[in-house]
mmCIF file of C-alpha atoms in Angstrom:
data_model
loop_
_atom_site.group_PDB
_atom_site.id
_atom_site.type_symbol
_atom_site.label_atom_id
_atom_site.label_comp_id
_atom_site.label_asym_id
_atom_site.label_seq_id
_atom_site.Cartn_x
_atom_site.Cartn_y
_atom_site.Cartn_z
ATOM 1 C CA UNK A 31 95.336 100.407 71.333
ATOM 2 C CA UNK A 32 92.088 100.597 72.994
ATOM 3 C CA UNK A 33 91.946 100.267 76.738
ATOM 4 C CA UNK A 34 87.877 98.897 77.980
ATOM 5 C CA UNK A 35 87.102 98.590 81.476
ATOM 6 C CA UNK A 36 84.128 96.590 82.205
ATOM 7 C CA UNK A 37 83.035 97.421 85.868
ATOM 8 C CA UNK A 38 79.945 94.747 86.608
ATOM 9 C CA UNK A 39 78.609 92.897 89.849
ATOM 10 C CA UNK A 40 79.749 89.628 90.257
ATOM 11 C CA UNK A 41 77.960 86.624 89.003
ATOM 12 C CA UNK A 42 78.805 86.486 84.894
ATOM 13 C CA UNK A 43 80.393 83.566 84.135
ATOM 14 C CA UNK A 44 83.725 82.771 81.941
ATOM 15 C CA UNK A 45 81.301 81.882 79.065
ATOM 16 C CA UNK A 46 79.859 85.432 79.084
ATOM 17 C CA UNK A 47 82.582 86.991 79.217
ATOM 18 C CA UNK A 48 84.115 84.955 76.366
ATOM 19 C CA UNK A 49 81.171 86.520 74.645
ATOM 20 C CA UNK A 50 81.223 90.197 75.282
ATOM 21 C CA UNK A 51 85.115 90.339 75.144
ATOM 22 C CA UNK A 52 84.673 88.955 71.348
ATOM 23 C CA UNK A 53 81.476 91.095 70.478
ATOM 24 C CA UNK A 54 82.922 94.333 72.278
ATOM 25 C CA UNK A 55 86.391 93.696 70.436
ATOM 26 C CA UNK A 56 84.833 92.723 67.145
ATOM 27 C CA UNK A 57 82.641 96.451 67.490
ATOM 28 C CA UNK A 58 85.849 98.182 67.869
ATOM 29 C CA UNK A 59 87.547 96.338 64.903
ATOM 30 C CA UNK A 60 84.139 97.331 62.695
ATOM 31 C CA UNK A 61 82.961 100.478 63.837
ATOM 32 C CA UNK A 62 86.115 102.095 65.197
ATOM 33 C CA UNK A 63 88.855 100.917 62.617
ATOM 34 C CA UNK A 64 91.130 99.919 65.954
ATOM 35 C CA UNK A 65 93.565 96.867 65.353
ATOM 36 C CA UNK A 66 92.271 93.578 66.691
ATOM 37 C CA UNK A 67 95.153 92.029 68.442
ATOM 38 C CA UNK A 68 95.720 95.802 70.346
ATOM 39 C CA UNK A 69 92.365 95.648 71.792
ATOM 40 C CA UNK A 70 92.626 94.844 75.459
ATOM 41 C CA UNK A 71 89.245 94.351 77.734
ATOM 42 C CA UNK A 72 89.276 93.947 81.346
ATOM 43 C CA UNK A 73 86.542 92.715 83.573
ATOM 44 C CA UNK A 74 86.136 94.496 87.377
ATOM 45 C CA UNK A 75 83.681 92.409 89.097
ATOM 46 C CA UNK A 76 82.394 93.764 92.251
ATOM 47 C CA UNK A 77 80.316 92.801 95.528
ATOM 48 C CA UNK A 78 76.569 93.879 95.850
ATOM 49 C CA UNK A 79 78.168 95.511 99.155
ATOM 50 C CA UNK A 80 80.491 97.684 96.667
ATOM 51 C CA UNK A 81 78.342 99.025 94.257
ATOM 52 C CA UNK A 82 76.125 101.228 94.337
ATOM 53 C CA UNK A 83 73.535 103.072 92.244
ATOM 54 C CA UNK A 84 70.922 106.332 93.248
ATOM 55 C CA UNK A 85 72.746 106.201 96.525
ATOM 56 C CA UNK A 86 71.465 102.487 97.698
ATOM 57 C CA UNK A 87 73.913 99.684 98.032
ATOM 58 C CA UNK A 88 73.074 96.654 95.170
ATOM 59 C CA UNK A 89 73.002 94.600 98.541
ATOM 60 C CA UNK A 90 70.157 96.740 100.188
ATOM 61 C CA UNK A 91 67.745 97.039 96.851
ATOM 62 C CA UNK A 92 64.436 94.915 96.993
ATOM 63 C CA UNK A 93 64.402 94.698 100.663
ATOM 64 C CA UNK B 278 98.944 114.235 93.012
ATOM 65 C CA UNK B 279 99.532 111.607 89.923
ATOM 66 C CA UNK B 280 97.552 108.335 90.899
ATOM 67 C CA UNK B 281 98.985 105.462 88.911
ATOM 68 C CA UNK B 282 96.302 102.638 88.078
ATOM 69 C CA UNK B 283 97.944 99.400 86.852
ATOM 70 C CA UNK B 284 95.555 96.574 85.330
ATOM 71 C CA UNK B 285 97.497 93.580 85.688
ATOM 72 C CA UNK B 286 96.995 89.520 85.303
ATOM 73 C CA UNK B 287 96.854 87.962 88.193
ATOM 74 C CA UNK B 288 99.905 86.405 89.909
ATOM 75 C CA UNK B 289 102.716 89.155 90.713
ATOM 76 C CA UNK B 290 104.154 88.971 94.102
ATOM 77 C CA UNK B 291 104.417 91.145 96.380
ATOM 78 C CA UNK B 292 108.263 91.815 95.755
ATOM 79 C CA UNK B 293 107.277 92.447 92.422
ATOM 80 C CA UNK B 294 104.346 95.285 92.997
ATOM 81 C CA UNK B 295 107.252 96.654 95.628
ATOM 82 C CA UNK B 296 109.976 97.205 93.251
ATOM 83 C CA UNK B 297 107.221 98.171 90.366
ATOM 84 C CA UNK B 298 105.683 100.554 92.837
ATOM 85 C CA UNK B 299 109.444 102.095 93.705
ATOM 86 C CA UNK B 300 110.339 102.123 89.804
ATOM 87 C CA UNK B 301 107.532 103.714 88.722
ATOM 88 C CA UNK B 302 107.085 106.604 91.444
ATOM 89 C CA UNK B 303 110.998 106.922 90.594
ATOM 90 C CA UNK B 304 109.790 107.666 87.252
ATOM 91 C CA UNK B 305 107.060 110.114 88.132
ATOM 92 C CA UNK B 306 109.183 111.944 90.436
ATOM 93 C CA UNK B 307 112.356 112.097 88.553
ATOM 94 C CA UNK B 308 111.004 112.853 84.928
ATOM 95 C CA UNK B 309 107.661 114.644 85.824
ATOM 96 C CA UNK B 310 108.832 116.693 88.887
ATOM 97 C CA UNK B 311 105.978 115.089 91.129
ATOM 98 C CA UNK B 312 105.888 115.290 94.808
ATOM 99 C CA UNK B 313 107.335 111.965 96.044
ATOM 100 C CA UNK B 314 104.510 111.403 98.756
ATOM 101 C CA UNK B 315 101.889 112.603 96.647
ATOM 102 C CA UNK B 316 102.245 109.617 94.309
ATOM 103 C CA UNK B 317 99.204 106.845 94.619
ATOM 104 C CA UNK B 318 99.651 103.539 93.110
ATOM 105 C CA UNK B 319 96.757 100.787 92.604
ATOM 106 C CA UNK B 320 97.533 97.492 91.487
ATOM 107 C CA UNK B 321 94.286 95.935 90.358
ATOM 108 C CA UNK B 322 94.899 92.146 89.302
ATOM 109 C CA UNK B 323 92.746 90.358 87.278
ATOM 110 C CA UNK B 324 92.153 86.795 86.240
ATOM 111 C CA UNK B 325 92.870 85.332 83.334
ATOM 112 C CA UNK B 326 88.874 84.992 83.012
ATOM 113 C CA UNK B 327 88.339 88.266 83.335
ATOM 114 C CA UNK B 328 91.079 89.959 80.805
ATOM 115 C CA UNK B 329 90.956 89.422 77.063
ATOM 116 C CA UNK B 330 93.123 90.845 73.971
ATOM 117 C CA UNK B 331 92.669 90.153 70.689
ATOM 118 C CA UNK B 332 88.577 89.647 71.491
ATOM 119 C CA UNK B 333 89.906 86.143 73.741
ATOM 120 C CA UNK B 334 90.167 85.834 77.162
ATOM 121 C CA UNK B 335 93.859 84.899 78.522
ATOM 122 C CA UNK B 336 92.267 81.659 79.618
ATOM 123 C CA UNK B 337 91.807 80.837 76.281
ATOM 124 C CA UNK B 338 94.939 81.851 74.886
ATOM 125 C CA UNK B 339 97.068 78.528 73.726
ATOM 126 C CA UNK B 340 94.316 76.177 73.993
ATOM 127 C CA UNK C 259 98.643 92.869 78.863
ATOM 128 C CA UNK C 260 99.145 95.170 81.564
ATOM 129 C CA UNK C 261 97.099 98.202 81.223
ATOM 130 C CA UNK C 262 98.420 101.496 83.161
ATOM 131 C CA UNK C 263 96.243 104.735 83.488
ATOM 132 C CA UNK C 264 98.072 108.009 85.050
ATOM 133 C CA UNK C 265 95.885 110.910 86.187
ATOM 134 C CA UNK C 266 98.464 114.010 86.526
ATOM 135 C CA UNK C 267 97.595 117.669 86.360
ATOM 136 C CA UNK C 268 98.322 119.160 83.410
ATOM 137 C CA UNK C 269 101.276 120.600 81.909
ATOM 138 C CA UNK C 270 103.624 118.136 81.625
ATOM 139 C CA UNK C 271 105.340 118.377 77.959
ATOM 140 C CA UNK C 272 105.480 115.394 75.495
ATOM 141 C CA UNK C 273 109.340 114.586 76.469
ATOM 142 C CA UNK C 274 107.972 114.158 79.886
ATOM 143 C CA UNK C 275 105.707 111.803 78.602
ATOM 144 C CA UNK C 276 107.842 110.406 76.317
ATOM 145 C CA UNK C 277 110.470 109.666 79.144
ATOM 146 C CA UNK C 278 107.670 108.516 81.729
ATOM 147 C CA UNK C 279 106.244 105.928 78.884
ATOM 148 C CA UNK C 280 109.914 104.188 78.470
ATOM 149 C CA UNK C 281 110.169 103.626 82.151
ATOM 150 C CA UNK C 282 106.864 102.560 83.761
ATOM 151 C CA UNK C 283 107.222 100.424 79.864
ATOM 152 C CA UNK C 284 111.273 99.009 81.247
ATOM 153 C CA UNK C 285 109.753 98.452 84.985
ATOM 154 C CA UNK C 286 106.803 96.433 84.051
ATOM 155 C CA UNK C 287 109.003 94.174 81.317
ATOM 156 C CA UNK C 288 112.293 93.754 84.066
ATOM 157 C CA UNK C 289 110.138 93.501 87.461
ATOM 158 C CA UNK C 290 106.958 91.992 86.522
ATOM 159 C CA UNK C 291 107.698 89.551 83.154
ATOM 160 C CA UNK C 292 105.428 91.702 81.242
ATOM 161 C CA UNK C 293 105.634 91.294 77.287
ATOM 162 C CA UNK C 294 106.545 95.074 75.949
ATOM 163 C CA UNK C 295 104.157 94.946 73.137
ATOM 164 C CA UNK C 296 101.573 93.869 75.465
ATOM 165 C CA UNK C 297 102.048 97.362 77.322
ATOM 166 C CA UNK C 298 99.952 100.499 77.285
ATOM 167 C CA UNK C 299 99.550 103.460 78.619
ATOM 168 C CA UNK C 300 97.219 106.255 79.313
ATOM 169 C CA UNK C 301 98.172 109.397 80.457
ATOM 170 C CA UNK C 302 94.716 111.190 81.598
ATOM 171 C CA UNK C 303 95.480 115.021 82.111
ATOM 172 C CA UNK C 304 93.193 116.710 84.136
ATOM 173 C CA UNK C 305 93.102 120.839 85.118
ATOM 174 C CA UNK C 306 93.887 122.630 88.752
ATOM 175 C CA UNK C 307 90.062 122.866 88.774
ATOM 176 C CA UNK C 308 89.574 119.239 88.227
ATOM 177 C CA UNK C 309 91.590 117.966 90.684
ATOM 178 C CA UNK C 310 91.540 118.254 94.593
ATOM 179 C CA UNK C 311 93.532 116.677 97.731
ATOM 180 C CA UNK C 312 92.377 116.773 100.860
ATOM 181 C CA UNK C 313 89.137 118.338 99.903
ATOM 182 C CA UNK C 314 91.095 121.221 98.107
ATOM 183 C CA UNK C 315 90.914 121.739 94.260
ATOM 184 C CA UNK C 316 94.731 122.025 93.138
ATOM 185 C CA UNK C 317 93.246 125.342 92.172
ATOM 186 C CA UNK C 318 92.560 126.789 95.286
ATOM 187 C CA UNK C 319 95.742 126.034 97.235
ATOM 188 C CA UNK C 320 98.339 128.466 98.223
ATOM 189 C CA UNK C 321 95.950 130.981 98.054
ATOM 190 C CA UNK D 71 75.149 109.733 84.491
ATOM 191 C CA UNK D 72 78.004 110.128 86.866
ATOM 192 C CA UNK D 73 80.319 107.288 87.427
ATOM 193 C CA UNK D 74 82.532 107.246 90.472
ATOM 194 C CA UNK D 75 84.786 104.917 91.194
ATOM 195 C CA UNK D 76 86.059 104.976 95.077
ATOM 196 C CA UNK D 77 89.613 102.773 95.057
ATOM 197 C CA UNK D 78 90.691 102.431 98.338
ATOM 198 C CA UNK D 79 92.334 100.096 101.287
ATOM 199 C CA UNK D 80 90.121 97.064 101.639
ATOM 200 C CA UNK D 81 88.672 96.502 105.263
ATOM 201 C CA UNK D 82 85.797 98.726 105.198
ATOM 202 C CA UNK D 83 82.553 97.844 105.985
ATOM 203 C CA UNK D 84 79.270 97.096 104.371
ATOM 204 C CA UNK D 85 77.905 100.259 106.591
ATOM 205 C CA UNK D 86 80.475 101.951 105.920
ATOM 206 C CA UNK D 87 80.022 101.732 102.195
ATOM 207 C CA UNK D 88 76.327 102.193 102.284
ATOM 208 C CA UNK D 89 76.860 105.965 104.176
ATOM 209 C CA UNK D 90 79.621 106.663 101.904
ATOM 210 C CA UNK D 91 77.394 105.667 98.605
ATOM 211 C CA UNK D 92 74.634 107.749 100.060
ATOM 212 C CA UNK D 93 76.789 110.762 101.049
ATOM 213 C CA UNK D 94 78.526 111.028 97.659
ATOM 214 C CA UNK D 95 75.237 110.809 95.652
ATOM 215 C CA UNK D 96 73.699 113.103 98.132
ATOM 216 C CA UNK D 97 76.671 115.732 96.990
ATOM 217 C CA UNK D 98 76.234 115.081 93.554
ATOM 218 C CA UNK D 99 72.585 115.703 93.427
ATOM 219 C CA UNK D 100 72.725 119.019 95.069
ATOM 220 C CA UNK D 101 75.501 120.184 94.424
ATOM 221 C CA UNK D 102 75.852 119.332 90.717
ATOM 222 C CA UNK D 103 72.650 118.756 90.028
ATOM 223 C CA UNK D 104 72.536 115.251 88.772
ATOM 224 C CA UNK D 105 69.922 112.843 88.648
ATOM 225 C CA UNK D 106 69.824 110.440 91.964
ATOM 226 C CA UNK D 107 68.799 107.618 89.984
ATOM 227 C CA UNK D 108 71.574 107.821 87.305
ATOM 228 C CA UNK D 109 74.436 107.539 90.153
ATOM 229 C CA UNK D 110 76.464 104.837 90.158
ATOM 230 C CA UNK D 111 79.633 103.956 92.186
ATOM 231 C CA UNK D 112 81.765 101.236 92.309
ATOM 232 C CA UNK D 113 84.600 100.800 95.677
ATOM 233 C CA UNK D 114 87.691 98.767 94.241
ATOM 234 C CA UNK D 115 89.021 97.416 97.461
ATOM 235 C CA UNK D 116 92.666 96.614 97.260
ATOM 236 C CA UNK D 117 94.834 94.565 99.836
ATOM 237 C CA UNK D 118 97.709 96.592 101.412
ATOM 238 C CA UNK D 119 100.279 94.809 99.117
ATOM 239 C CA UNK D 120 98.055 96.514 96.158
ATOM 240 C CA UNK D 121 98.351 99.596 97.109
ATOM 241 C CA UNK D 122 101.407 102.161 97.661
ATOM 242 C CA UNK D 123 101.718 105.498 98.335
ATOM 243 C CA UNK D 124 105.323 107.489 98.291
ATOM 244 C CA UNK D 125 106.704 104.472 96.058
ATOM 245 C CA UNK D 126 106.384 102.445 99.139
ATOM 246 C CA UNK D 127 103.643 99.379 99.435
ATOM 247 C CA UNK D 128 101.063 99.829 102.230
ATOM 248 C CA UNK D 129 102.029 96.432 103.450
ATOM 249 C CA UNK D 130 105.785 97.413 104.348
ATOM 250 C CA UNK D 131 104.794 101.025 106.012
ATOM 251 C CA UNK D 132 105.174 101.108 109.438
ATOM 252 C CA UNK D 133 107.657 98.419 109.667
ATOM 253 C CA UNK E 243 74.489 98.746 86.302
ATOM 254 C CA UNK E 244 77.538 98.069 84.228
ATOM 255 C CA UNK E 245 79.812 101.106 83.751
ATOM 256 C CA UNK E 246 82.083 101.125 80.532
ATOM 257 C CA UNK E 247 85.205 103.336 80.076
ATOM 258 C CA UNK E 248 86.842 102.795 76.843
ATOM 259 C CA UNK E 249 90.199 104.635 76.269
ATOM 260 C CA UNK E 250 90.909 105.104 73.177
ATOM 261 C CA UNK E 251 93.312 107.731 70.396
ATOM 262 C CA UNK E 252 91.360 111.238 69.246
ATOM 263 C CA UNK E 253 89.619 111.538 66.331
ATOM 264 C CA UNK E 254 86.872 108.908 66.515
ATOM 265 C CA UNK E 255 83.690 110.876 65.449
ATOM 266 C CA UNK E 256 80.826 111.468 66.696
ATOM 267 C CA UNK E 257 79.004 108.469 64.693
ATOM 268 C CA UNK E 258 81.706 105.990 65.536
ATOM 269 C CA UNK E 259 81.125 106.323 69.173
ATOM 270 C CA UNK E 260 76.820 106.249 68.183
ATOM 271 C CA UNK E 261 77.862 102.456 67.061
ATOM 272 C CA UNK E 262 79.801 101.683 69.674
ATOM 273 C CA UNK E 263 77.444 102.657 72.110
ATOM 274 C CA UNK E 264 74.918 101.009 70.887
ATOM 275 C CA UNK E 265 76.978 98.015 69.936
ATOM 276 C CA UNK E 266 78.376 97.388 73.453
ATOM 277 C CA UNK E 267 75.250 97.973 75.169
ATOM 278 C CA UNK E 268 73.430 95.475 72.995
ATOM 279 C CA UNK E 269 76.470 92.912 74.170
ATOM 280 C CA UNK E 270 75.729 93.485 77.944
ATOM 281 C CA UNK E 271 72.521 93.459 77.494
ATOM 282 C CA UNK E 272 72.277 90.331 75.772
ATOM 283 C CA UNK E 273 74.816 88.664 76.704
ATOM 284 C CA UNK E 274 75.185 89.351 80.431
ATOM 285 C CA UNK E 275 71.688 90.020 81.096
ATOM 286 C CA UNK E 276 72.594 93.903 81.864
ATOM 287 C CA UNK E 277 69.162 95.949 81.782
ATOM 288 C CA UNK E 278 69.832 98.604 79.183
ATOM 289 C CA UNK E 279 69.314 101.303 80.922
ATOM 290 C CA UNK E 280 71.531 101.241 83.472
ATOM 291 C CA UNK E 281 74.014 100.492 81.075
ATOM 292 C CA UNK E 282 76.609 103.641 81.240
ATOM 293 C CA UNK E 283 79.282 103.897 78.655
ATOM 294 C CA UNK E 284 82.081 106.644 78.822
ATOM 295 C CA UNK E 285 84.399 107.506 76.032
ATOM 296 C CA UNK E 286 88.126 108.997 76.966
ATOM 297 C CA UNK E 287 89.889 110.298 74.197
ATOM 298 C CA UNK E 288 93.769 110.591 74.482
ATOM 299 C CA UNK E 289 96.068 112.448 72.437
ATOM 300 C CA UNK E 290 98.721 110.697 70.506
ATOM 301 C CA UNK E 291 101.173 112.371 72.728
ATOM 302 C CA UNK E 292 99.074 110.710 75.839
ATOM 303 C CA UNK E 293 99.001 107.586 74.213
ATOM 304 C CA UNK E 294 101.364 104.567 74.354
ATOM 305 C CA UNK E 295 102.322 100.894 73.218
ATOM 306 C CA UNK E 296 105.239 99.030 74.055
ATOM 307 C CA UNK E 297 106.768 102.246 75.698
ATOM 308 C CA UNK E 298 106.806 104.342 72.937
ATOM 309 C CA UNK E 299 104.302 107.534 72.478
ATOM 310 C CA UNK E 300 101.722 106.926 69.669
ATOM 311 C CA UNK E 301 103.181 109.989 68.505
ATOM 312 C CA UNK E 302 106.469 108.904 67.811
ATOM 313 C CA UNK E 303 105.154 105.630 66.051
ATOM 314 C CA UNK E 304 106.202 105.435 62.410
ATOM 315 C CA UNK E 305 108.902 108.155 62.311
ATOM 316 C CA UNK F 245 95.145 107.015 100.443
ATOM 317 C CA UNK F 246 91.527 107.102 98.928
ATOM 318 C CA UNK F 247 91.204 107.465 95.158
ATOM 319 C CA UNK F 248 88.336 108.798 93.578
ATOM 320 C CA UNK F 249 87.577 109.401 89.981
ATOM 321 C CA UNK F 250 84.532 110.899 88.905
ATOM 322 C CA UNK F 251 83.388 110.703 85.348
ATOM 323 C CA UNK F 252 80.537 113.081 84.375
ATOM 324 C CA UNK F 253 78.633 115.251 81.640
ATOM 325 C CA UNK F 254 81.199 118.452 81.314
ATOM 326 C CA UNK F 255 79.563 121.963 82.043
ATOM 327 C CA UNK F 256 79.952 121.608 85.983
ATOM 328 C CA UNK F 257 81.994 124.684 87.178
ATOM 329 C CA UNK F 258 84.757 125.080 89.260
ATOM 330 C CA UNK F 259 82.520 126.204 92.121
ATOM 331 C CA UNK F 260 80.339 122.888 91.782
ATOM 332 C CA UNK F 261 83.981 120.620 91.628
ATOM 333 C CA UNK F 262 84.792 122.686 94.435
ATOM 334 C CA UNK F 263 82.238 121.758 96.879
ATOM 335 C CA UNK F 264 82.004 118.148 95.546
ATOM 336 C CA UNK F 265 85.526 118.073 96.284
ATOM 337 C CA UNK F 266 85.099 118.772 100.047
ATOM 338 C CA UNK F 267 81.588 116.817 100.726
ATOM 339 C CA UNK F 268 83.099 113.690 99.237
ATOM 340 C CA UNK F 269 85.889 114.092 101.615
ATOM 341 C CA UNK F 270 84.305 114.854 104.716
ATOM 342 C CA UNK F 271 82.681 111.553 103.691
ATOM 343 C CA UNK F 272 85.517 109.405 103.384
ATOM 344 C CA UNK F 273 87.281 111.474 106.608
ATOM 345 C CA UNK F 274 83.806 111.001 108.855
ATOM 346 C CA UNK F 275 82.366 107.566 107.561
ATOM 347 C CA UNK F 276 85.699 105.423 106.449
ATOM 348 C CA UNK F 277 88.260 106.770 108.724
ATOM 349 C CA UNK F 278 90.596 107.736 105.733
ATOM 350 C CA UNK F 279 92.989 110.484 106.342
ATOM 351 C CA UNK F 280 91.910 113.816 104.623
ATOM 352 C CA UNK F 281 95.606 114.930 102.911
ATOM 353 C CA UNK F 282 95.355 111.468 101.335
ATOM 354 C CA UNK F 283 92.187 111.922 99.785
ATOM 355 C CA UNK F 284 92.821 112.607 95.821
ATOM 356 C CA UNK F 285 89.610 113.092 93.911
ATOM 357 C CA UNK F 286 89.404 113.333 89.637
ATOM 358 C CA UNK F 287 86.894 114.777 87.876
ATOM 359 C CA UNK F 288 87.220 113.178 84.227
ATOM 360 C CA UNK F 289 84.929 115.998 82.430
ATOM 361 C CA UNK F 290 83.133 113.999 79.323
ATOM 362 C CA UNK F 291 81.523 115.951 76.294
ATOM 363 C CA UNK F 292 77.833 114.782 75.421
ATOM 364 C CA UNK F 293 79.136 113.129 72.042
ATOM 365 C CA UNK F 294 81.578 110.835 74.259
ATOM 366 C CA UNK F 295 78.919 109.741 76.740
ATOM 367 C CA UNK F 296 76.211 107.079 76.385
ATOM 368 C CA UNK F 297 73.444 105.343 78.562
ATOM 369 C CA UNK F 298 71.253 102.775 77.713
ATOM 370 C CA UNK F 299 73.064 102.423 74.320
ATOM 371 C CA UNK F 300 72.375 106.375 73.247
ATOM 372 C CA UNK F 301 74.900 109.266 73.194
ATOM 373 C CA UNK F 302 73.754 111.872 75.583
ATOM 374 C CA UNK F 303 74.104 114.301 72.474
ATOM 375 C CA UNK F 304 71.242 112.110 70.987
ATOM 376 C CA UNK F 305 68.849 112.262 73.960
ATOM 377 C CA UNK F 306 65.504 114.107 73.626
ATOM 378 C CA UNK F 307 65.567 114.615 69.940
#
């Protein structure tokens, strides 16, 4: 019963998340020998203001 | 100090996250001798875009 | 598909586990509609020295 | 690599995050010695009916 | 910079998790545009007796 | 009643946790107003074999 958390900025769309969900599952199913239908995937999407990487908001990089 | 994260779809009340929140600090307390006001819920809700099992997203389920 | 992750100190047995499984599994299926087979749950243990509250590793307190 | 994920009442601030983001990465650079660059941290913000603490939803303390 | 926790049973080895690594980075980075090295992929192993589905342990599956 | 989980590269000791502990409190106490006994912080300690960026186990880096 593998749990994936998918913590991303906001923007993907339904259609690429249709995508990874399938491809991330199906890598499980091949790789991992985990049972399809107990694979469960969820997607966090966050704010530029709420994430953050080498201490600079997402919202603050490239200015 | 348990904290409790619960991934859920989208669309619980608020009378529902109160009596889960009761139940399952209940739980905690009761069966795992944890300190009552030490126990930290999070109810994180997701859409159905953004949760999948089975490699499909909940918003394609029963198309 | 409701996916719930505990962080607890260590030391609680199996039968604790076994006991807190059943009822965060019963609260989630009578409060929230939740389909049983739909539910997991993670029980992340973590050490004294892993874990702190206000500021405090469980380690260090009551010293 | 450290991840860090900061779940927590929503209603703070875009400063607010950015001191927080820099503060934690500042502590994990010197004081674990990990690469400022490789840092990331999310903040889950969750609404006061989200969120409980003592069994008892944020939204109903108080009353 | 996507972070990835996958929770899954012990006893995946070491080559398993190669694949998946590589797998579900390739997914992000191709399908959601993710630049491949920020992607950041953690692996939390859980014990049968920290593990379970439909409110039964993973360890007392099958007896 | 701030939750923080921090996932990183095991081998930090309890001296390094211990200070982390307190600087990322005093953060959330002096830059988002959160009350210090409700700060819980997690350190989720991962081996190099169960940790991956840019699509390579950390255990694979630099060979």
């Amino acid at each position: 019963m593998p749990m994936v958390q998918v913590t991303m900025l906001e923007g993907r769309t339904t259609e690429q998340k249709r995508k990874l969900a399938k491809r991330i599952t199906d890598a499980l199913v091949e790789e991992a020998a985990a049972r399809r239908e107990a694979i469960v995937i969820a997607f966090h999407d966050v704010t530029k203001e709420s994430y953050a990487s080498g201490g600079v908001l997402m919202a603050d990089k490239g200015k």
